[in-house]
Short mmCIF file of C-alpha atoms in Angstrom, two decimals:
data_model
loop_
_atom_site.label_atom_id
_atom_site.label_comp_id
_atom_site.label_asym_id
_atom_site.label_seq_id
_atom_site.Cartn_x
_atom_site.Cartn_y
_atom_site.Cartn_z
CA UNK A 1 1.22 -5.04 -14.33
CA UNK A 2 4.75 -4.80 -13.02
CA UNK A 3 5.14 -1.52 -14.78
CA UNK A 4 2.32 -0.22 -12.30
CA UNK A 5 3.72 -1.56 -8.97
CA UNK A 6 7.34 0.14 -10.26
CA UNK A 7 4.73 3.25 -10.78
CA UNK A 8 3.47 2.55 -7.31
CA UNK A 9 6.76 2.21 -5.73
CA UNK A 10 8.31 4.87 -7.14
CA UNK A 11 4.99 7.44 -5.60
CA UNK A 12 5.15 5.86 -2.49
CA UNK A 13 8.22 6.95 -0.91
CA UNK A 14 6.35 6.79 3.03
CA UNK A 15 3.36 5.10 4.44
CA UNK A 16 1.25 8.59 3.99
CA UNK A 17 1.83 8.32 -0.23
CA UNK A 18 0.98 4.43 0.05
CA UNK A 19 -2.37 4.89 1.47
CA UNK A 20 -2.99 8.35 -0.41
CA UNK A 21 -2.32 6.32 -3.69
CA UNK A 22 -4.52 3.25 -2.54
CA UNK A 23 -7.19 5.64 -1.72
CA UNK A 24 -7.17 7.37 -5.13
CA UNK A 25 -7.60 3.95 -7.16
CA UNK A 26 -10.36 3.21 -4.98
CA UNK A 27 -11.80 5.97 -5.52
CA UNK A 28 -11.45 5.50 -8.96
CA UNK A 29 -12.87 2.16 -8.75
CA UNK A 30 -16.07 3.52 -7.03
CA UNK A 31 -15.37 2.99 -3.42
CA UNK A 32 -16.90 5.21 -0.97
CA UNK A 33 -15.01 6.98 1.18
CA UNK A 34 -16.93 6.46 5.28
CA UNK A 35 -16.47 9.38 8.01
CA UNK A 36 -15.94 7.38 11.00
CA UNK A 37 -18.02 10.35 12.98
CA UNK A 38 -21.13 9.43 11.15
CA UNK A 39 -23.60 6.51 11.47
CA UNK A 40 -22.44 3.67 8.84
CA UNK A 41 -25.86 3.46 7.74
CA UNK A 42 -27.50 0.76 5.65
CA UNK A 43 -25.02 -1.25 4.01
CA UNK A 44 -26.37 -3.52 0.99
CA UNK A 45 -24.98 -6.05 -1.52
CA UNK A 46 -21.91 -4.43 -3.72
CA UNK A 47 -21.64 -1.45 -1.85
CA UNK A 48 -18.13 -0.59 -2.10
CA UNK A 49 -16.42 0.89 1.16
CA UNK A 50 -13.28 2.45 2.14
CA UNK A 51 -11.82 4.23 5.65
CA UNK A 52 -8.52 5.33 6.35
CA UNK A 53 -7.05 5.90 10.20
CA UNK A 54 -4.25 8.76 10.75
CA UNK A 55 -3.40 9.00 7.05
CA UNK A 56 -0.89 5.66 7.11
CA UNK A 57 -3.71 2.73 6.98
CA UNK A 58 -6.79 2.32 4.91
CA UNK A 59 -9.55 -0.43 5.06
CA UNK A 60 -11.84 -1.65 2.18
CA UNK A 61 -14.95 -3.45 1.89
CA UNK A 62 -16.46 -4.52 -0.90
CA UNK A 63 -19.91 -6.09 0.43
CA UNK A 64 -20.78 -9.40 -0.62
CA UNK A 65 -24.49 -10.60 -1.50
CA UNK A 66 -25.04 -12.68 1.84
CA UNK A 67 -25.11 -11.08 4.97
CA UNK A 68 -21.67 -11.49 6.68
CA UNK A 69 -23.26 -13.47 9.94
CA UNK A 70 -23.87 -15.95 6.67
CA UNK A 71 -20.68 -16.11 4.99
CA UNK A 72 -18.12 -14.20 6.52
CA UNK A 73 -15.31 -12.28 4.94
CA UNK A 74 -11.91 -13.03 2.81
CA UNK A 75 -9.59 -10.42 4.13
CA UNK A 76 -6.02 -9.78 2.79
CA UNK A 77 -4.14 -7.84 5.18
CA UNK A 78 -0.50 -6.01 4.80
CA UNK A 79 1.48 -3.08 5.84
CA UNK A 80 2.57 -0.20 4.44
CA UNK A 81 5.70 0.86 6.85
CA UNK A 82 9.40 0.62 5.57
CA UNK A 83 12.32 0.40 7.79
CA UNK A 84 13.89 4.13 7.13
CA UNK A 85 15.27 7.03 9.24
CA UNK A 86 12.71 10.00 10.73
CA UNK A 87 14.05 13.60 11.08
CA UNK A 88 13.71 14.74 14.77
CA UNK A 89 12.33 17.92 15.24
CA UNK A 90 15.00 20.87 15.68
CA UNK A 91 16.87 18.75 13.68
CA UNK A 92 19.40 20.90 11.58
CA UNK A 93 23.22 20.81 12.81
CA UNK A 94 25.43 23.61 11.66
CA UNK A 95 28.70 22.07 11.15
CA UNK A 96 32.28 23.97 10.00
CA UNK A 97 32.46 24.86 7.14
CA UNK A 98 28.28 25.96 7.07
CA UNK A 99 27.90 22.40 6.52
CA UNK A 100 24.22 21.61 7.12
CA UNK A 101 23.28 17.62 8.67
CA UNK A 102 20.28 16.26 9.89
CA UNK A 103 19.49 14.92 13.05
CA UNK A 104 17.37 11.60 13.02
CA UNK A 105 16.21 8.58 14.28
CA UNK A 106 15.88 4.77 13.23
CA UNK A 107 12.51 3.17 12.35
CA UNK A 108 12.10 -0.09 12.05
CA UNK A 109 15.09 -2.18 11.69
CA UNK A 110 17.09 -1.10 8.58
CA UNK A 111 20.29 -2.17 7.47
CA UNK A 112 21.58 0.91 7.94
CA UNK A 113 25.11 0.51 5.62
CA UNK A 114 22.83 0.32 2.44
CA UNK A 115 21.65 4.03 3.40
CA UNK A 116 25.39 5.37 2.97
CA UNK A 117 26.51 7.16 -0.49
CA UNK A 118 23.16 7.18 -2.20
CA UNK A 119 20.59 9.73 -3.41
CA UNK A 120 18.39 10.20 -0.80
CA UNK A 121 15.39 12.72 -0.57
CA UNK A 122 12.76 13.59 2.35
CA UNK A 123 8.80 12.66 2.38
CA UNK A 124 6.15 12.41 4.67
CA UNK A 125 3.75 15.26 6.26
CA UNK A 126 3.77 18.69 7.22
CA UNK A 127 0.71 19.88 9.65
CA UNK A 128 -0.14 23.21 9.47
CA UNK A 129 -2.52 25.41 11.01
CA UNK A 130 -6.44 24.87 10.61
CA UNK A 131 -9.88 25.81 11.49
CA UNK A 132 -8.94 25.60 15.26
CA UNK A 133 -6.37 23.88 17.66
CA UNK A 134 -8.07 20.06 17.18
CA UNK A 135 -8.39 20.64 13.87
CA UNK A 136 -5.72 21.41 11.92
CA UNK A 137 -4.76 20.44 7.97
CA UNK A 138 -2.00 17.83 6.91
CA UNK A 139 -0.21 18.34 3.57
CA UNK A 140 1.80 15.65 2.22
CA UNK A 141 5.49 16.22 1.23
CA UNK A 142 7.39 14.20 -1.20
CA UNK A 143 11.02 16.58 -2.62
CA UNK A 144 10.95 14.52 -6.22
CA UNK A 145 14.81 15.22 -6.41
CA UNK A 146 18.30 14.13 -4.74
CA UNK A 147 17.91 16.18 -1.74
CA UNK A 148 20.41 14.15 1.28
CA UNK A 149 23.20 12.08 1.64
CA UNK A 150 24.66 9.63 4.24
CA UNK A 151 28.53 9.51 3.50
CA UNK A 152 30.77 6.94 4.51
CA UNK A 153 33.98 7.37 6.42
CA UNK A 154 36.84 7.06 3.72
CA UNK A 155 38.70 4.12 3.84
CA UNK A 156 42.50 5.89 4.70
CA UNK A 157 40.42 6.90 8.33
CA UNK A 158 39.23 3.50 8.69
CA UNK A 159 40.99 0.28 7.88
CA UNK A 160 38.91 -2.10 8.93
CA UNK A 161 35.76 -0.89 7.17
CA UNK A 162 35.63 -3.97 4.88
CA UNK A 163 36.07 -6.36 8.29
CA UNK A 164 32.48 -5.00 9.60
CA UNK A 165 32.28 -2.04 11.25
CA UNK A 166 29.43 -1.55 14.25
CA UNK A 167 27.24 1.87 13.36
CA UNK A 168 26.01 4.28 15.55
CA UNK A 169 22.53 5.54 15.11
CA UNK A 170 23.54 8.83 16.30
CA UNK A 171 26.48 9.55 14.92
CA UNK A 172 27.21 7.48 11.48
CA UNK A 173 23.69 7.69 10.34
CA UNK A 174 23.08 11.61 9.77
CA UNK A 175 22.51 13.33 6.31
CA UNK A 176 24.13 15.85 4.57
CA UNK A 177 21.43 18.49 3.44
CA UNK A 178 23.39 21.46 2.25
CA UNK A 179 25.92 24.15 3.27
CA UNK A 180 24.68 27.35 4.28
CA UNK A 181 25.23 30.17 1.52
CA UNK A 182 24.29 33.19 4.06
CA UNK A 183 23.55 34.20 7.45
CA UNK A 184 19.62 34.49 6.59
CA UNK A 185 19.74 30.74 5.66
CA UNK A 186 21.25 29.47 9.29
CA UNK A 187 18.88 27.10 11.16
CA UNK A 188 16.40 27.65 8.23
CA UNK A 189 17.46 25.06 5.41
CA UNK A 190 14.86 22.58 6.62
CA UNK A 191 12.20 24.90 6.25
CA UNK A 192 12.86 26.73 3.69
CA UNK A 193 13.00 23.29 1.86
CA UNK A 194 9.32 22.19 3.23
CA UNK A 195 8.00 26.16 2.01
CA UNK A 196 8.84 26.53 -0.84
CA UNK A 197 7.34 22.73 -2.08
CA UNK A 198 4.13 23.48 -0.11
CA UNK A 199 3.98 26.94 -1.07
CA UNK A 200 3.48 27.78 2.10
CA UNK A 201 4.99 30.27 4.89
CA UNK A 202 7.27 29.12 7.69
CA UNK A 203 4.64 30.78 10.66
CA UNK A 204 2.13 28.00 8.98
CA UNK A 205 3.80 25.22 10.23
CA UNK A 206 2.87 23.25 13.14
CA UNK A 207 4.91 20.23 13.20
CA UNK A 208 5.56 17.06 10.77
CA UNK A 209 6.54 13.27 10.36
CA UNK A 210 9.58 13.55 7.85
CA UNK A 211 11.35 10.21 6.46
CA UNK A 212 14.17 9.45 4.63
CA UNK A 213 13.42 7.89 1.20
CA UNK A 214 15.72 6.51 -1.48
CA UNK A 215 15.84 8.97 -4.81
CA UNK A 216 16.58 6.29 -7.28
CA UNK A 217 13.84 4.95 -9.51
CA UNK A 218 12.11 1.00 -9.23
CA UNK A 219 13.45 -0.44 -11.83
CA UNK A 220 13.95 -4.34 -13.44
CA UNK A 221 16.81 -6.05 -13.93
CA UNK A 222 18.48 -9.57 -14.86
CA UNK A 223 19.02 -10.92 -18.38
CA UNK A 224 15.71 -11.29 -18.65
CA UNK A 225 14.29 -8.64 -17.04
CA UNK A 226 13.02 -11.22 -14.30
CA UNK A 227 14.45 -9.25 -10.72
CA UNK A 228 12.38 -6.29 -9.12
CA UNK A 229 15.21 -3.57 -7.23
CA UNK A 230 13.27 -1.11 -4.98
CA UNK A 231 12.85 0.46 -2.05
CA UNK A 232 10.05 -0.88 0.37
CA UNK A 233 9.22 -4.28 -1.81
CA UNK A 234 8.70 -4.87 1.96
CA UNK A 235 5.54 -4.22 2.16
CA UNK A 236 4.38 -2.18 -0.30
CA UNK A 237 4.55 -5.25 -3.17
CA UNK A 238 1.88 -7.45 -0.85
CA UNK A 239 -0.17 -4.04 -0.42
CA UNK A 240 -0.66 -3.38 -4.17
CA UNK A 241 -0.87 -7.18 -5.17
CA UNK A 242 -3.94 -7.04 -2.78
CA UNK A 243 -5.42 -3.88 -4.03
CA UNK A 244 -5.01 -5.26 -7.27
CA UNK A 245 -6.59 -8.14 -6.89
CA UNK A 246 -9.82 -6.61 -4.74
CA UNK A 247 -10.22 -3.95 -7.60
CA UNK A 248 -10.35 -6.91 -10.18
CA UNK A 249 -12.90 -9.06 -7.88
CA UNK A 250 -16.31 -9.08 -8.62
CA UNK A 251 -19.15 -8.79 -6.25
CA UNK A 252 -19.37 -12.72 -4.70
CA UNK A 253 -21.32 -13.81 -1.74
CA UNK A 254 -18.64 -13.41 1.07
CA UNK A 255 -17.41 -9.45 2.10
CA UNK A 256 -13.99 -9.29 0.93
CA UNK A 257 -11.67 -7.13 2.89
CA UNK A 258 -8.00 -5.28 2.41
CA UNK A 259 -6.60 -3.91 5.51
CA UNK A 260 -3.43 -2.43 5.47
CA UNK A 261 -2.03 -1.20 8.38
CA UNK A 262 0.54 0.76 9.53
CA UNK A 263 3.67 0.98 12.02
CA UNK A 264 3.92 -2.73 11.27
CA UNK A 265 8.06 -2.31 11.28
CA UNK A 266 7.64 -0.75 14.89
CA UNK A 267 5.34 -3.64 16.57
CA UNK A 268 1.83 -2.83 15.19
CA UNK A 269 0.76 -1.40 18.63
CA UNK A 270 -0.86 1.62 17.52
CA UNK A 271 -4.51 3.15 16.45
CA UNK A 272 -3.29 2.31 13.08
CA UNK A 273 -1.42 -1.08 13.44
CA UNK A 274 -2.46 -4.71 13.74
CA UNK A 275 -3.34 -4.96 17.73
CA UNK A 276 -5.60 -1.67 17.38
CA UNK A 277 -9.26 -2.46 17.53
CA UNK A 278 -10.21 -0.37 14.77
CA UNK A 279 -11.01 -2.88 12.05
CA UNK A 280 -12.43 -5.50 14.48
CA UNK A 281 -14.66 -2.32 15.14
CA UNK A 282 -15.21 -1.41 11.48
CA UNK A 283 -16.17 -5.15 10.73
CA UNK A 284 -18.50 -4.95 13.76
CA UNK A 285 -20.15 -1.84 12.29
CA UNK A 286 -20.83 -2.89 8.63
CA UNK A 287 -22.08 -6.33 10.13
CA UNK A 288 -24.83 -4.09 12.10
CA UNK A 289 -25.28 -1.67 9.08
CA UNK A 290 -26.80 -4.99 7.29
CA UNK A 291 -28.97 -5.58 10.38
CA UNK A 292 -26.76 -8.10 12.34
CA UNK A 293 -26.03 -7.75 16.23
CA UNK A 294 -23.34 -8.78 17.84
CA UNK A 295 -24.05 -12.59 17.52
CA UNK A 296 -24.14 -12.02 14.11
CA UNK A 297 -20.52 -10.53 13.96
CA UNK A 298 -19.00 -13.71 15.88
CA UNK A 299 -20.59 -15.69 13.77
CA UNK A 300 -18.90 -13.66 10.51
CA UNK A 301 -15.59 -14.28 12.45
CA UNK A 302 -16.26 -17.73 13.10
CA UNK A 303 -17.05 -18.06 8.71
CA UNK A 304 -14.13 -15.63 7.74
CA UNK A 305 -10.64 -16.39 6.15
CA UNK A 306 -7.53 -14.09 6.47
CA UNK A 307 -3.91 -13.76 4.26
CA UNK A 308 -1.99 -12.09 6.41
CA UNK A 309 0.69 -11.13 3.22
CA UNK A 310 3.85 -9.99 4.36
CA UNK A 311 7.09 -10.27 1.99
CA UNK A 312 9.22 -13.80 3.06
CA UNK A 313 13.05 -14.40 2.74
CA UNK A 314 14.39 -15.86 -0.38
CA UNK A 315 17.09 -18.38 -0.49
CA UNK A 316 20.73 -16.33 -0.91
CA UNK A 317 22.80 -18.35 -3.02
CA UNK A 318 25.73 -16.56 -0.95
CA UNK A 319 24.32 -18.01 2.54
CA UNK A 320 22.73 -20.84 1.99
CA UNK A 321 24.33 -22.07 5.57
CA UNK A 322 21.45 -19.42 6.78
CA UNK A 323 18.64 -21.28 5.38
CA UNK A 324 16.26 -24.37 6.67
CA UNK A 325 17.85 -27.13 4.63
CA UNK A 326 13.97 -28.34 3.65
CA UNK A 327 12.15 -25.44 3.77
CA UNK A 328 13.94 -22.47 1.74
CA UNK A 329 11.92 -20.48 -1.09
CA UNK A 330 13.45 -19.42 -4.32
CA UNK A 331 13.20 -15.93 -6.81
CA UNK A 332 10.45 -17.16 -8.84
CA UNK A 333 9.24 -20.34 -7.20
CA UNK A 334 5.93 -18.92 -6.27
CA UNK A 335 4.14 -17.23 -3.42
CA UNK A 336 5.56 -18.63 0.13
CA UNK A 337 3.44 -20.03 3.01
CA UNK A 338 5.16 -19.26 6.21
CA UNK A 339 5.55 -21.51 9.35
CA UNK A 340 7.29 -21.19 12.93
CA UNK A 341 6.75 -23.38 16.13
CA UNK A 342 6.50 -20.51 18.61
CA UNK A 343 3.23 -19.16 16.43
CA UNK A 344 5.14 -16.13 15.35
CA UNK A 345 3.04 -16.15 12.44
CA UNK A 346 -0.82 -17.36 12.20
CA UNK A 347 -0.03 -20.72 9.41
CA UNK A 348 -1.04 -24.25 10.74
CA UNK A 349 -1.65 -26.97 8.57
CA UNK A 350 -5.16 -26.46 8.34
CA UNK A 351 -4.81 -22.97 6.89
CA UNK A 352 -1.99 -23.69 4.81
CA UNK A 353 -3.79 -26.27 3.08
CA UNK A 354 -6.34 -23.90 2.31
CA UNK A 355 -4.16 -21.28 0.75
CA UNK A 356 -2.25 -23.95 -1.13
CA UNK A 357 -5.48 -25.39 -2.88
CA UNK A 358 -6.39 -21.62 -3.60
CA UNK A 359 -2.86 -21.48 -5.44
CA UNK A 360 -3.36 -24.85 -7.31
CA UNK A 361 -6.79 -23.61 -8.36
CA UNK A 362 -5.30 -20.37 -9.64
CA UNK A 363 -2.33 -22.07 -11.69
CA UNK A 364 -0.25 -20.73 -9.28
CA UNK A 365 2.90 -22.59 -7.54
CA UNK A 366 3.78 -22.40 -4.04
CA UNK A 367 6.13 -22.78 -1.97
CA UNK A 368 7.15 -22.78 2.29
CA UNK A 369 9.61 -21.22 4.68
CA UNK A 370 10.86 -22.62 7.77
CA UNK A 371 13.85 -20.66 9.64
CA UNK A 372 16.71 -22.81 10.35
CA UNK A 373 16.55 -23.82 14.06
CA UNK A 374 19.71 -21.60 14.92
CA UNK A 375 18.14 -18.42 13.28
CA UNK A 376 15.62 -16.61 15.46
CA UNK A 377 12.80 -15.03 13.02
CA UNK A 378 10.65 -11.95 13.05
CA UNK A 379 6.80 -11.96 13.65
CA UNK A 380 4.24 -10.38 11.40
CA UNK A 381 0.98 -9.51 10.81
CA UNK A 382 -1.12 -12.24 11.10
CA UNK A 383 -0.63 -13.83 15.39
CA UNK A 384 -0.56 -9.80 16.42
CA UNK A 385 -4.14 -9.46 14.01
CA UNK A 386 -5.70 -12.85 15.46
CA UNK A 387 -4.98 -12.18 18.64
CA UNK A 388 -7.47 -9.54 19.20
CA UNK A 389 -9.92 -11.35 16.22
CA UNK A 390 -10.05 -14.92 16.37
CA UNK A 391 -9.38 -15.45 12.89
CA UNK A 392 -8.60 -18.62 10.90
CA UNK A 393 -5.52 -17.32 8.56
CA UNK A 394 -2.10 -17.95 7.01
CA UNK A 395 0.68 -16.03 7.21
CA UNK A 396 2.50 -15.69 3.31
CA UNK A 397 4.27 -13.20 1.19
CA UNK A 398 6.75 -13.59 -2.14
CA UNK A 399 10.24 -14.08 -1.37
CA UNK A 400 13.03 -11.00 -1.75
CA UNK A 401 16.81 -10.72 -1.15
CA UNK A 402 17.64 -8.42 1.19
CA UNK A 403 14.91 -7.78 3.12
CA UNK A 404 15.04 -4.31 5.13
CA UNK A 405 17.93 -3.08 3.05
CA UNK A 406 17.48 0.30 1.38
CA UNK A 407 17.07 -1.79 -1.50
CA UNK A 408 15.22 -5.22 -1.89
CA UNK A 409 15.63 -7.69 -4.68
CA UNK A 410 11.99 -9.45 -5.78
CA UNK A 411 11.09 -11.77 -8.94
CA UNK A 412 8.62 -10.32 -10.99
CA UNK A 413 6.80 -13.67 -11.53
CA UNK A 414 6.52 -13.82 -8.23
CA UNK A 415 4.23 -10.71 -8.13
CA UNK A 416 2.34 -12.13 -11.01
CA UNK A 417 1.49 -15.36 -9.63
CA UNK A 418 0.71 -13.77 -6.28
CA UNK A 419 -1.75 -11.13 -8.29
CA UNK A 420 -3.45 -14.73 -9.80
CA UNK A 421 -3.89 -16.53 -6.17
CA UNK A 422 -5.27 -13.04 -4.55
CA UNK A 423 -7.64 -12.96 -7.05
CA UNK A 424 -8.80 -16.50 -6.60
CA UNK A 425 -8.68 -15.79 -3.14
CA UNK A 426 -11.29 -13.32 -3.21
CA UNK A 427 -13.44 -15.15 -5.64
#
């Protein structure tokens, strides 16, 4: 199993591979892809469902036996957004020398010192011309090789490097691509790069959404092999424990549900985040497909149970000043229920409980976060989801080191035991 998420990791350098690779096990697994231009139609017991939005979320169903005004729906929800750096478009800088950089931007909120002196490469899509202006195709780009690099100041220009050093977006945080080996090649390295992986010619292209992505491998470490090092653990590990877990659950009364969404890193407030009302829509459709009305899809609300499963912070034996002194979840210790006082995040007692039995009943330990009072927290998924569906939900993930770095530290029990309680979950 952890061989497969490393797998996962590894061939989902951006959002657009994540959901690409989701959709092909679904496939796989017999899920139906639906055109949201067409009628649903009739939608019976097992029928197996799956829509994506812009390329960078997909939503599956897998329909249970009663009708959802009956029983509702168990719906795991995550997102597959990273913290990383986008190229901007006319983004090649001729520097002395021919030196080539690239000019980009921050998304999300990375650490941004982890990006320096490392393998980096580019991924995302390219959109090229189609059957006609509102039409056209998107390929998807990932260079499988060292392709970039961020490189530090030396240390003889800066002295105080080692005492913290503030970073500027725009100037400390721009790759190196290449140097320029003739005239032909001057404001073309870019997209010569993106032609000749695509096969494709430069008068073909219409525009893209480029990323930065690590180069280097998922891999394990520890004595024992225990520790997960990757790239976007953050949210990619919640995405394919759920998808995991839905592929392995049979067909039970209740609907079950994975939603993963997109631009979560950014605020969710897209067509393809959280706040859109896309899946509230998409539940509202399947609930008519089985002959429901609108009564009937409140009432499926009203029944309905959602993990909103977004990675928490583990304890740092380096900070532990950082930390709740009560409340502060350990590498291995078990899948963590999240709580904060100004709802950032959808837990109350009442859900809690519930997702705390389903981790007893699973063998599965458990464990809560709490920020320390002094520490402001982020929000996540589940308060921006429920705010637009009234749902009854908890708000839980496993806990990594280093969350938003380039590179994230996770326990691979962690994603085992999280595996066992989705799958009870959805049973």
């Amino acid at each position: 199993m952890i061989n497969r998420l490393l797998k996962f990791l590894d061939a989902s350098p951006v959002n657009f591979f994540a959901v690409r690779n989701i959709v092909t096990q679904l496939e796989e697994a017999g899920y139906r892809r639906i055109d949201p231009q067409q009628p649903l139609g009739n939608v019976k017991e097992g029928d197996k469902l799956f829509i994506t939005k812009n390329d960078s979320s997909v939503y599956a169903f897998q329909v249970g036996r009663k009708p959802l005004a009956d029983s509702g729906f168990h719906m795991i929800c995550a997102h597959c957004d990273s913290p990383t750096f986008r190229i901007k478009p006319n983004a090649e800088m001729p520097c002395e020398g021919g030196i080539v950089k690239l000019n980009t931007e921050v998304y999300g909120g990375p650490i941004m010192s982890t990006w320096f002196d490392r393998p980096l490469t580019i991924a995302g899509r390219v959109i090229v011309r189609g059957s006609d202006a509102f039409n056209p195709k998107t390929l998807l780009l990932h260079v499988q090789r060292p392709l970039l690099q961020i490189s530090n100041l030396a240390i003889h220009f800066n002295r105080q490097v080692n005492d913290g050093v503030a970073l500027s977006r725009q100037k400390d945080m721009l790759p190196i691509l290449g140097i320029i080996n003739n005239r032909l090649e001057y404001g073309h390295l870019l997209e010569n790069v993106i032609c000749s992986e695509l096969k494709i010619e430069v008068d073909d292209i219409l525009d893209f959404d480029l990323y930065l992505a690590d180069a280097t491998p998922a891999c394990t470490f520890g004595v024992h092999d225990e520790l997960i090092s990757s790239g976007r653990l953050d949210d990619l590990s919640m995405c394919y424990a759920g998808l995991e877990a839905l592929l392995a659950a049979p067909v039970g009364d209740t609907t079950q549900v994975l939603a993963i969404f997109d631009n979560e890193e950014t605020g969710s407030q897209t067509k393809q985040g959280a706040a859109s009302p896309f899946l509230a829509t998409m539940l509202r459709r399947v609930v008519i497909a089985q002959g429901g009305n609108e009564e009937g899809f409140a009432q499926a609300v009203e029944r309905a149970f959602m993990v909103s499963a977004d990675n928490a912070h583990a304890w740092h034996p380096n900070y532990s000043e950082k930390y709740d002194p009560t409340n502060h979840p350990v590498l291995g210790g078990g899948p963590v229920i999240k709580f904060n006082a100004a709802q950032k995040y959808a837990s109350d007692a009442v859900s809690a409980a519930v997702f705390a039995e389903i981790c007893r009943e699973a063998g599965v330990p458990c464990q809560r976060f709490v920020n320390h009072s002094d520490v402001a927290g982020g929000s996540t998924l589940g308060n921006i989801l429920a705010s637009s569906i009234p749902l009854r939900g908890v708000d839980m993930g496993n806990p990594i080191l280093a969350m938003h770095s380039c590179r994230e530290t996770g326990s691979v029990n962690d994603h085992l035991y999280c595996v066992k309680a989705f799958t009870q979950f959805y049973q």
